[in-house]
Short mmCIF file of C-alpha atoms in Angstrom, two decimals:
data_model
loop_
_atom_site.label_atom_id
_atom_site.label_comp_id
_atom_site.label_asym_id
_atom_site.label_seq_id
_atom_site.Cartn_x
_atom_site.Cartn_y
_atom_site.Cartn_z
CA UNK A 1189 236.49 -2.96 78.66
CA UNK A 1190 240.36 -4.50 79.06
CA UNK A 1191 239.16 -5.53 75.13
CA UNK A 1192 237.99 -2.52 73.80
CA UNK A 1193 241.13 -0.77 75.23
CA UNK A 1194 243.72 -3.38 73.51
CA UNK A 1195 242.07 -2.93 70.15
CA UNK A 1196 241.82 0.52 70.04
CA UNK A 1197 244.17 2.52 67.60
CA UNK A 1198 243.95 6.70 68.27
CA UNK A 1199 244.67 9.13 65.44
CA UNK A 1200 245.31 12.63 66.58
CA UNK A 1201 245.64 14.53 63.38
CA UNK A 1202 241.53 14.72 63.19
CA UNK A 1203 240.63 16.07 66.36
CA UNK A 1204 237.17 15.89 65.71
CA UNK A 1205 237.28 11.95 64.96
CA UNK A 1206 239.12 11.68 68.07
CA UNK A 1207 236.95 13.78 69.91
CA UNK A 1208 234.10 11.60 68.96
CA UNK A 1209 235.66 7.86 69.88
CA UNK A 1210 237.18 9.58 73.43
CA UNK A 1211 233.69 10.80 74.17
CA UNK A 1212 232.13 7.21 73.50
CA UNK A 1213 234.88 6.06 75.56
CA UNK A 1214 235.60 7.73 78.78
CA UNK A 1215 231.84 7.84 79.59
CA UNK A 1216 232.03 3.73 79.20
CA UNK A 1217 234.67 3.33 81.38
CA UNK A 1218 233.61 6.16 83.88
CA UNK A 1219 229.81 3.90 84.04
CA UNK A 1220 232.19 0.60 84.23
CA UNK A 1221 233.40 0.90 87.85
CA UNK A 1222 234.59 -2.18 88.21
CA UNK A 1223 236.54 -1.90 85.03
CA UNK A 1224 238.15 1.48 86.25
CA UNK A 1225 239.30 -0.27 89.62
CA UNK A 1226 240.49 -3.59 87.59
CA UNK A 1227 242.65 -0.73 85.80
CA UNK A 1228 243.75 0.82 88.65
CA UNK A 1229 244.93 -3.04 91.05
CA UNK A 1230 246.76 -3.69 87.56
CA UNK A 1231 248.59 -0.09 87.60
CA UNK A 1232 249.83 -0.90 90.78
CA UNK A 1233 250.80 -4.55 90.15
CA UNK A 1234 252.75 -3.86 86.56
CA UNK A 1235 255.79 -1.78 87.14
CA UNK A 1236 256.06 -0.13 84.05
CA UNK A 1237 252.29 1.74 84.43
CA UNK A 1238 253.49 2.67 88.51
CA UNK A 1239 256.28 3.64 87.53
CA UNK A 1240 254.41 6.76 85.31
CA UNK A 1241 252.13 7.35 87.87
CA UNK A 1242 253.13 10.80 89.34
CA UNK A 1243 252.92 13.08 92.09
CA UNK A 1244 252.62 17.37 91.14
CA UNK A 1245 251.84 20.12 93.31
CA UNK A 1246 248.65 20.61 91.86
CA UNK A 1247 247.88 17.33 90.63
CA UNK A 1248 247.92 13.37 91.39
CA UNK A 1249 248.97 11.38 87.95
CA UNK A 1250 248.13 7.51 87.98
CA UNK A 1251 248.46 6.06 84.71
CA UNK A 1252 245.74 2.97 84.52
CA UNK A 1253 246.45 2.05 80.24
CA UNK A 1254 249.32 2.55 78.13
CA UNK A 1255 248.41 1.99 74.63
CA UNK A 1256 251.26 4.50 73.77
CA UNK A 1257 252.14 2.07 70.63
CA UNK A 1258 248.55 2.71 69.72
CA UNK A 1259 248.49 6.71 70.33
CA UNK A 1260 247.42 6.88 73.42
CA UNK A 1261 247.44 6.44 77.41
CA UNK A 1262 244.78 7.05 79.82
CA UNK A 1263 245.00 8.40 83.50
CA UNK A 1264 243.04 9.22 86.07
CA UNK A 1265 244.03 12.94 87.42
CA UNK A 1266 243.35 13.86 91.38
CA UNK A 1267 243.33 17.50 92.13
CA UNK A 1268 245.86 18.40 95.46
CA UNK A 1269 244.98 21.29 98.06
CA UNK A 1270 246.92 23.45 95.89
CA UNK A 1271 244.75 25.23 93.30
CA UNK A 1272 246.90 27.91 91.47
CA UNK A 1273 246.52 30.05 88.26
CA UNK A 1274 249.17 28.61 85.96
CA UNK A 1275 248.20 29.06 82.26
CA UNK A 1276 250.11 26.31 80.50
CA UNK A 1277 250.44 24.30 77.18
CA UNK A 1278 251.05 20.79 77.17
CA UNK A 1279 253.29 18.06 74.18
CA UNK A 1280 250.09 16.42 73.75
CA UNK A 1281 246.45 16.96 72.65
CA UNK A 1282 244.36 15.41 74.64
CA UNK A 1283 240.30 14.30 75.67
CA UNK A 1284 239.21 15.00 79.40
CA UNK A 1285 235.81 13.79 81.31
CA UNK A 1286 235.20 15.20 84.57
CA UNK A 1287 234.23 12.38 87.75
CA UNK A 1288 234.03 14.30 90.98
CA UNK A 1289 234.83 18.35 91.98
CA UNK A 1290 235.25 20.94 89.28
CA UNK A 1291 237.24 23.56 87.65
CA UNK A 1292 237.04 27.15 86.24
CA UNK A 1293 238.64 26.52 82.99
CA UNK A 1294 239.74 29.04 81.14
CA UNK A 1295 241.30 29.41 77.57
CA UNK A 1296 244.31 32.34 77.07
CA UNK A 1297 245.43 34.15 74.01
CA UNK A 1298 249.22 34.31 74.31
CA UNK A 1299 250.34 37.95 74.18
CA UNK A 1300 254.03 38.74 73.25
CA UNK A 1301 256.45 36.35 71.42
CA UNK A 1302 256.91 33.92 72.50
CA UNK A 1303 260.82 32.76 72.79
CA UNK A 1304 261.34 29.11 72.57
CA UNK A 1305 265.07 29.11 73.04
CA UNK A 1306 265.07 30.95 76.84
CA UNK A 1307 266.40 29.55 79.55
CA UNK A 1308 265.72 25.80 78.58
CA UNK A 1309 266.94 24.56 81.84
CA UNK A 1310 264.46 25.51 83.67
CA UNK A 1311 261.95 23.17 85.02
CA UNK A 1312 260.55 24.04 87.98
CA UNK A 1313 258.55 26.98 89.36
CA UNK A 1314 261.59 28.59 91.26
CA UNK A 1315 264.01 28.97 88.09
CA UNK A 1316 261.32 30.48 86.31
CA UNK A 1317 262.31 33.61 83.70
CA UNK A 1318 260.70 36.74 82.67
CA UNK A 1319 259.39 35.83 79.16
CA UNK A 1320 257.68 39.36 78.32
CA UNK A 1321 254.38 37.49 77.77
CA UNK A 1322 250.91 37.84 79.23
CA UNK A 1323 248.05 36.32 78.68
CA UNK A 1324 244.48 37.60 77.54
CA UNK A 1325 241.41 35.30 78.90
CA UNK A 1326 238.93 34.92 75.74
CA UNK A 1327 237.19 32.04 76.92
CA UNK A 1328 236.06 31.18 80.43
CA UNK A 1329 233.35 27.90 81.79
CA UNK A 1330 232.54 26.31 84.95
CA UNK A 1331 233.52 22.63 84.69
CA UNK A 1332 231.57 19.96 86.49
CA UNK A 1333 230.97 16.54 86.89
CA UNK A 1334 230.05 15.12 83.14
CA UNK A 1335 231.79 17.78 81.80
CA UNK A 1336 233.91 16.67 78.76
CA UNK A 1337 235.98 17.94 75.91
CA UNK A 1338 239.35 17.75 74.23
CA UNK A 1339 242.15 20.12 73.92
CA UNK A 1340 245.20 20.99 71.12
CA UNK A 1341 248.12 20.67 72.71
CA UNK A 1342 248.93 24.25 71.49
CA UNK A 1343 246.19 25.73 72.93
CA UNK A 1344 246.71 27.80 76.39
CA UNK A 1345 244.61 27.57 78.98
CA UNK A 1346 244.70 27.48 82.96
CA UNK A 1347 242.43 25.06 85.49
CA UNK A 1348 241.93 26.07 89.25
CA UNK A 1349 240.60 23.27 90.79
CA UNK A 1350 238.34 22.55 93.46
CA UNK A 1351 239.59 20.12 96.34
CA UNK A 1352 238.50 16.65 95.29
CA UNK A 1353 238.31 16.99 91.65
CA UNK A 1354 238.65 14.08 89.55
CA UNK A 1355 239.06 13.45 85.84
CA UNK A 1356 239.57 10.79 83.38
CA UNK A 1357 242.16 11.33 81.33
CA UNK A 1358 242.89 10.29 77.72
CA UNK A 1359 246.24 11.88 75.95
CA UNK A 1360 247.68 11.22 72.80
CA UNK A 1361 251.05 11.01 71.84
CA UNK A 1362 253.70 13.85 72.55
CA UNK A 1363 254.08 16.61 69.73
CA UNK A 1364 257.31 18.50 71.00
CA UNK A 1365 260.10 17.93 73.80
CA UNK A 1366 258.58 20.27 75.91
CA UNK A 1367 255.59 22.50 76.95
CA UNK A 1368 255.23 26.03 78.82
CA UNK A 1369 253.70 27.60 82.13
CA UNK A 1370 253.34 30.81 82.81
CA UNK A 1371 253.02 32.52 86.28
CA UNK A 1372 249.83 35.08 85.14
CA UNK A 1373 250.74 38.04 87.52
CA UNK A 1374 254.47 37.71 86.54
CA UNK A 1375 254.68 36.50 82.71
CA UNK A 1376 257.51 34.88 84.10
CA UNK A 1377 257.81 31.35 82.32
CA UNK A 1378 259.72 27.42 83.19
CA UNK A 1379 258.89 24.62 81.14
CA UNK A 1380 258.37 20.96 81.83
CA UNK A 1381 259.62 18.26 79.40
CA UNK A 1382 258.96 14.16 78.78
CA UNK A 1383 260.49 12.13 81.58
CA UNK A 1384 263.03 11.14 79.01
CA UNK A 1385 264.50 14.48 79.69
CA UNK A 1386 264.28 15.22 83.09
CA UNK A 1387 266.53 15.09 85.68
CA UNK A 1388 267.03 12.10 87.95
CA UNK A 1389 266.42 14.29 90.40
CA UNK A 1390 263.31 15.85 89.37
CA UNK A 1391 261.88 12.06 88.49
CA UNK A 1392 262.40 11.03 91.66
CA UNK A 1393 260.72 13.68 93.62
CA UNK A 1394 257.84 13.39 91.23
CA UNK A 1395 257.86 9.06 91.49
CA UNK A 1396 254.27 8.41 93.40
CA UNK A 1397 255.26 5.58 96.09
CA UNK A 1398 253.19 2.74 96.48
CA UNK A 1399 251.57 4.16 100.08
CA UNK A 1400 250.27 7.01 98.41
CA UNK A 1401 249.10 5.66 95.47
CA UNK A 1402 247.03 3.51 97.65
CA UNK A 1403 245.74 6.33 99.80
CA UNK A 1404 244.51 7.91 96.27
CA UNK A 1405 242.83 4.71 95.53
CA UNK A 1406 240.55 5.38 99.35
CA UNK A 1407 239.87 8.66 98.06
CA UNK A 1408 238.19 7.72 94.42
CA UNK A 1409 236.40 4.86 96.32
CA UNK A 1410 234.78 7.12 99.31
CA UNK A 1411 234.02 9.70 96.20
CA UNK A 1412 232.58 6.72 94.20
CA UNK A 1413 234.79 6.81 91.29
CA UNK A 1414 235.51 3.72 91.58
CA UNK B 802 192.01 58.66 79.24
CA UNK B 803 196.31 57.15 79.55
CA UNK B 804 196.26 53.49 79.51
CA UNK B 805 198.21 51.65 82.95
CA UNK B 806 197.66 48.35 82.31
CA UNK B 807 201.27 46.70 82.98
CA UNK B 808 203.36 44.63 80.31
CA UNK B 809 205.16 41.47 80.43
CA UNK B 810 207.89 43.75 79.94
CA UNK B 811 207.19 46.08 82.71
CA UNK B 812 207.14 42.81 85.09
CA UNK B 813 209.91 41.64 84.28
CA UNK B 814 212.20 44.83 84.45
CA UNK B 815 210.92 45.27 87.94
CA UNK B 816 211.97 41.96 88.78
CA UNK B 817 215.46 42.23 87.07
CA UNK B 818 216.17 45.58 88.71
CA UNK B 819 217.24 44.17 91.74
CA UNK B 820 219.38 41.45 90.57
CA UNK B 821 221.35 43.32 87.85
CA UNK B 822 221.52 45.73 90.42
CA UNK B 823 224.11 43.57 92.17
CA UNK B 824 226.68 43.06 89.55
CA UNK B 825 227.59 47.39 90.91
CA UNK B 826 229.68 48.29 88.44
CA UNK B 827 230.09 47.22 84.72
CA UNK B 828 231.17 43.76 83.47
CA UNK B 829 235.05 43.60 82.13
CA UNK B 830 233.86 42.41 78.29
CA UNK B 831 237.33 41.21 77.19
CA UNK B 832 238.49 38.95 79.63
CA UNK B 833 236.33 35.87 80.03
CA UNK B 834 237.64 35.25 83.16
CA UNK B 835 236.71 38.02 84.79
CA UNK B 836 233.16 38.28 82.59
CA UNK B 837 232.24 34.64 84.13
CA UNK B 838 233.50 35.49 87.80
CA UNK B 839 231.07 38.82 87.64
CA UNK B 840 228.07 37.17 85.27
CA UNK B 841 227.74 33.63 87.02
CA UNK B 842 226.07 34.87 90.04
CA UNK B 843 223.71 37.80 88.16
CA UNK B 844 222.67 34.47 85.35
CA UNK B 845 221.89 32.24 88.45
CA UNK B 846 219.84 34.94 90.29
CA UNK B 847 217.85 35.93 87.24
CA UNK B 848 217.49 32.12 86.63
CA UNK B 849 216.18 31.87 90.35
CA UNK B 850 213.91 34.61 90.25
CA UNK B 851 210.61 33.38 89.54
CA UNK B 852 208.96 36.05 87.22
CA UNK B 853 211.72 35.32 84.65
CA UNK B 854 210.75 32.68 82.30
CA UNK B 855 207.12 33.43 82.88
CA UNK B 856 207.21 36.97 81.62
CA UNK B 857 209.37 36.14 79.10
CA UNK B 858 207.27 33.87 77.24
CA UNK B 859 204.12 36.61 78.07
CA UNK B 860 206.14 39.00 76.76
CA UNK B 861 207.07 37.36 73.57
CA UNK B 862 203.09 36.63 73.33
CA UNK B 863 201.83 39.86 73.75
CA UNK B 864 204.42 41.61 72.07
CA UNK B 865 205.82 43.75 74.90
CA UNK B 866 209.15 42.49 74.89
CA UNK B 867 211.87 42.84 71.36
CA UNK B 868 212.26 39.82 69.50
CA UNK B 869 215.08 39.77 66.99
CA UNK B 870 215.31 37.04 64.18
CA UNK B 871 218.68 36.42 63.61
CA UNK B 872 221.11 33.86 60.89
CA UNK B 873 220.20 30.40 60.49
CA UNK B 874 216.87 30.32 62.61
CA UNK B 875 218.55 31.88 66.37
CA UNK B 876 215.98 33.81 67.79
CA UNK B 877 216.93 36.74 70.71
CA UNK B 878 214.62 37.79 72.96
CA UNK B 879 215.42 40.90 74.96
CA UNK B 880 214.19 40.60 78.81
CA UNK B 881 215.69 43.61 80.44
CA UNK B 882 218.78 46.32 80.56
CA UNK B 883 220.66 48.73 82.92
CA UNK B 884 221.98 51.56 80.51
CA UNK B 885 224.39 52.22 83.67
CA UNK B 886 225.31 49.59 84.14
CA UNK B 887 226.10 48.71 79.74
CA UNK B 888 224.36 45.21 80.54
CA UNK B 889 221.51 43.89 78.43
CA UNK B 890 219.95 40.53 79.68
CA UNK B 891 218.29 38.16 76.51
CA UNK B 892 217.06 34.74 75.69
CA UNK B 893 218.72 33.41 72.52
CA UNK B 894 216.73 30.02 70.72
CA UNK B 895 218.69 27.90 68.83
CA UNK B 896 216.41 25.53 66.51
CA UNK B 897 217.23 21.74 66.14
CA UNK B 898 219.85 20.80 64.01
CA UNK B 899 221.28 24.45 63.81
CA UNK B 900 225.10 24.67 62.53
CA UNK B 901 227.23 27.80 62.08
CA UNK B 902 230.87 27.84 61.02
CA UNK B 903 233.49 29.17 62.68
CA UNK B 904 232.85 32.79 63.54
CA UNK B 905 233.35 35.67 66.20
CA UNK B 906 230.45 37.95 67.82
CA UNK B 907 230.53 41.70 67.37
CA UNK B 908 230.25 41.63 71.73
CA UNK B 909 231.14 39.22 74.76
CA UNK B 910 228.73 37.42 75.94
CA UNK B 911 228.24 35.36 79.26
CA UNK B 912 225.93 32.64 78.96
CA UNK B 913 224.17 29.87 80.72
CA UNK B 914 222.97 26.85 78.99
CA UNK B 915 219.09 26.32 80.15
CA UNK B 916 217.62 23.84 78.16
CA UNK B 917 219.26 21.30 75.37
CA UNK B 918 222.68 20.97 74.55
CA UNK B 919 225.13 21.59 71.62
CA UNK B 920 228.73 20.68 70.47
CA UNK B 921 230.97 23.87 70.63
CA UNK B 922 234.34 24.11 69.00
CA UNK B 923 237.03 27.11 69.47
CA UNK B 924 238.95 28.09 66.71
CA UNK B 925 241.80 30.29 66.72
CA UNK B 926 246.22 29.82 66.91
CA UNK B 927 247.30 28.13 69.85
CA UNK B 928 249.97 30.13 70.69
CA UNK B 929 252.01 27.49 72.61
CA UNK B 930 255.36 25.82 71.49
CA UNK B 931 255.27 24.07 67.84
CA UNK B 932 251.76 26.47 67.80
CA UNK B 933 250.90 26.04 63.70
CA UNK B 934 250.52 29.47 62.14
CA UNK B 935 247.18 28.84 61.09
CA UNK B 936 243.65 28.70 63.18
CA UNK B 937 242.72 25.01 63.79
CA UNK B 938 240.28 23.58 66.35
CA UNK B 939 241.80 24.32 69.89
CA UNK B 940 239.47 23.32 71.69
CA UNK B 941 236.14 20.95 71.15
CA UNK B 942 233.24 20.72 73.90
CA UNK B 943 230.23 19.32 74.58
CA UNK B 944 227.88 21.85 76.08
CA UNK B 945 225.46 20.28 78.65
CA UNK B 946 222.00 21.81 79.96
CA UNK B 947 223.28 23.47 82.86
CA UNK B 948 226.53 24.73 81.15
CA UNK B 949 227.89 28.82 82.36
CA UNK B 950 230.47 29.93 79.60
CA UNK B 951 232.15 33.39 79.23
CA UNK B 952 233.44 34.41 76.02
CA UNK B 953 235.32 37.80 74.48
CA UNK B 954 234.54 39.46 71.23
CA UNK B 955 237.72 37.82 69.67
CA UNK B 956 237.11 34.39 70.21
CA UNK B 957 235.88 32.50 67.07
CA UNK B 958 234.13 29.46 67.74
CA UNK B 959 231.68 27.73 65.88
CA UNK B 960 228.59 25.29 67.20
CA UNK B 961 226.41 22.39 66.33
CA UNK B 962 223.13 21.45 68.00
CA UNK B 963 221.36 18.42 67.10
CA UNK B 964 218.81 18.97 69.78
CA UNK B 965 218.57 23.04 70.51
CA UNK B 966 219.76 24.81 72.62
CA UNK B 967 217.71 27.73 74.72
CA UNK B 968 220.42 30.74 76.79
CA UNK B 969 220.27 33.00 78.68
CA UNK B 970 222.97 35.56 77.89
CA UNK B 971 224.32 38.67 80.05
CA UNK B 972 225.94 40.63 77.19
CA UNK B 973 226.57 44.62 76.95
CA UNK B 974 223.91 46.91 76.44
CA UNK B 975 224.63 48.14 72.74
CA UNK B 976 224.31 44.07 71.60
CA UNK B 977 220.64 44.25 71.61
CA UNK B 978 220.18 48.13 70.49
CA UNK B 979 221.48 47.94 67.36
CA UNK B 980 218.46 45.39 66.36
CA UNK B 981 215.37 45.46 64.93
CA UNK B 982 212.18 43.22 65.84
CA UNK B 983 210.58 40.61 63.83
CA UNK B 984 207.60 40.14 62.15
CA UNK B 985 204.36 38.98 64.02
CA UNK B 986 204.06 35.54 62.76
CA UNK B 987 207.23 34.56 64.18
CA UNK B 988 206.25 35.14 67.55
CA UNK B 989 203.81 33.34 67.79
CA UNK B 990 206.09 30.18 66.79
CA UNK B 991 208.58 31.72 68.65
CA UNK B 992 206.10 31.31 71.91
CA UNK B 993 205.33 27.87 70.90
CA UNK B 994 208.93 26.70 70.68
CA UNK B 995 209.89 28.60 73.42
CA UNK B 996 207.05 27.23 76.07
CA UNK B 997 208.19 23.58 74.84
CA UNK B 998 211.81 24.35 75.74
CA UNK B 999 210.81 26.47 79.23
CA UNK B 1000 208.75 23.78 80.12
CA UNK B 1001 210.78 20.66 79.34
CA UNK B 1002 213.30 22.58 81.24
CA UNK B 1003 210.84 22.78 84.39
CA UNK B 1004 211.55 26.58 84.24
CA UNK B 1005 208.03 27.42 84.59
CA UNK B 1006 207.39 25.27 87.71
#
């Protein structure tokens, strides 16, 4: 699998192609266990993939391949207790295969315009501004284990996850400095940018430590992830 | 002397009664989200009540129950209604190898994949930062037998099956009014194709 993964060379301008080749893919390396847990001891032994792994309120980051000088890196994503409505964007398109849980996923229609220039310093959930936008649902499925598809990174849409849920992640690289969230009852709006441009203080709080990451590592092996 | 032998139809609206009787009070048609949260239990109950599939390909047999040819070989069968309600309850039968560029519905629809499987894309403008101004694929998914989906009258999507696909749609109750039925000949192919799909589905057990 290590193989395919250090040969492979992503284009993200034809979704469709890309679509295809992710599909192929994740399901490969989902049916591999072994390969996915070889990819997950090495994450933890090379500093530069640990150091990207990440911890969110409402999600668990580990990044298990960085072919970033190829167009892509691929993570495995672990749902937290904390399932909340946040329809969001993100700076890259990307291909997602469901392992374990499940999601109502649903795609928004951004209503309002849509100011890129407000309040730029705002990052986190509590510094969040009123934007004047709402969002219209036009698209709504139950996710579930097998479940796959890709995403635009332009397109808005909003997962509330089910304790347990796991995905395999493949994203390709970023299109813009930053991407939105929206808090649906409020239209109030933050943003959240590359760790190039966040603060130290943000990275920090966000840096997975080594216990946890192997606590995650329990949890995809009593789900049988890995 | 008035005639009281009982349709396919007839069945199958007594059946259906009860369970679209539980969604009390209409659907919200143009947001998904609230379309899938109301239609997912009312498409699992009618999938769990046994007189469904069964009277559905009787009816299609004996001509009881609408069937509406539509573009590129889809077929809709109508199984039941609540005018009160505005909900209309059909089949739709995609044939193998059926494509349709990207396009919008005249209604919402909330469906449940029962047997086969097709490639869906949604089209439209992001609406995100560095969104580009023109529609593009947001969106590309692989729809899997099993599959619930909600989706408003504005979203354009368009679909590929390379192996059919056979749903069962909760939609409102002018979406099937508006149509007219098909000639005789196709129902009986209809029937056919449908029994395959019902049965490789084990929807008849």
């Amino acid at each position: 699998m290590l193989d395919v993964l250090d040969r492979l060379q992503l284009d993200w301008t034809d979704l469709e192609r890309v679509t295809a080749i992710n599909d192929k893919l994740l399901h490969e390396l989902a049916a591999d266990k072994q390969a996915l847990a070889c990819l997950l001891d090495r994450a933890a032994e090379e500093e530069h993939l640990f150091a990207q792994c990440e911890r969110h309120r409402l999600l668990d980051k580990l990044v298990i391949y960085d072919g970033s000088d190829r167009g892509f890196r691929i993570r495995v994503h672990l749902s937290t207790n904390d399932h909340l409505d946040r329809p969001h964007d993100h700076r890259f398109s990307f291909s997602s295969l469901i392992l374990a849980g499940g999601y109502r996923h649903v795609r928004h229609r951004l209503v309002g315009e849509l100011d890129t220039d407000l309040a730029p310093e705002a990052m986190e959930d509590h510094q969040a501004v009123g934007s004047g936008l709402q969002v219209e649902p036009q698209f709504a499925t139950e996710e579930s284990v097998g479940s796959f598809y890709t995403i635009h990174h332009s397109a808005i849409h909003t997962t509330v996850m089910a304790d347990n849920t796991v995905s395999l992640f493949i994203r390709g690289p970023a299109e813009k400095d930053r991407s939105l969230i929206i808090d649906r009852a409020s239209g109030q709006l933050w943003w959240r940018y590359g760790a190039e441009q966040e603060t130290p203080e943000r990275r920090e709080r966000k840096q997975m430590d080594r216990g946890h990451f192997e606590l995650l590592k329990h949890r995809l092996s009593a789900l049988g992830v890995i | 002397m008035s005639s009281t032998r009982t349709t396919a139809r007839d069945q199958l609206a007594s059946a259906l009664e009860p369970v679209l009787a539980q969604l009390a009070a209409p659907p919200i048609w143009d947001d998904a989200d609230e379309l899938i949260e109301a239609a997912l239990p009312a498409l699992q109950a009618i999938c769990a009540t046994p007189a469904t599939f069964r009277c559905a390909l009787e009816g299609v047999e004996d001509g009881s129950l609408p069937l509406i040819a539509s573009d590129r070989g889809v077929h809709w069968v109508h199984l039941a209604d609540d005018a009160e309600l505005g909900v209309s309850v059909d089949l739709r039968f995609s044939p193998v190898g059926g494509v349709s560029a990207p396009h919008a519905h005249p209604h919402a629809r909330a469906m449940q994949l029962l047997h086969g499987g097709y490639k869906q894309t949604l089209v439209g403008v992001g609406g995100g930062v560095a969104s580009p101004p023109d529609e593009i694929p947001l969106y590309i998914r692989h729809e899997p037998t099993g599959q619930l989906f909600a989706l408003t009258a504005e979203q354009r999507h368009a679909s590929s099956s390379t192996v059919g696909a056979l749903l069962l749609a909760l939609q409102p109750y002018e979406a099937h009014v508006a149509a007219g039925d098909c000639r005789p000949g196709n129902r009986l192919r209809l029937a056919r194709k449908l029994m395959r799909a019902l049965a490789s589905g084990r929807l008849l057990d």
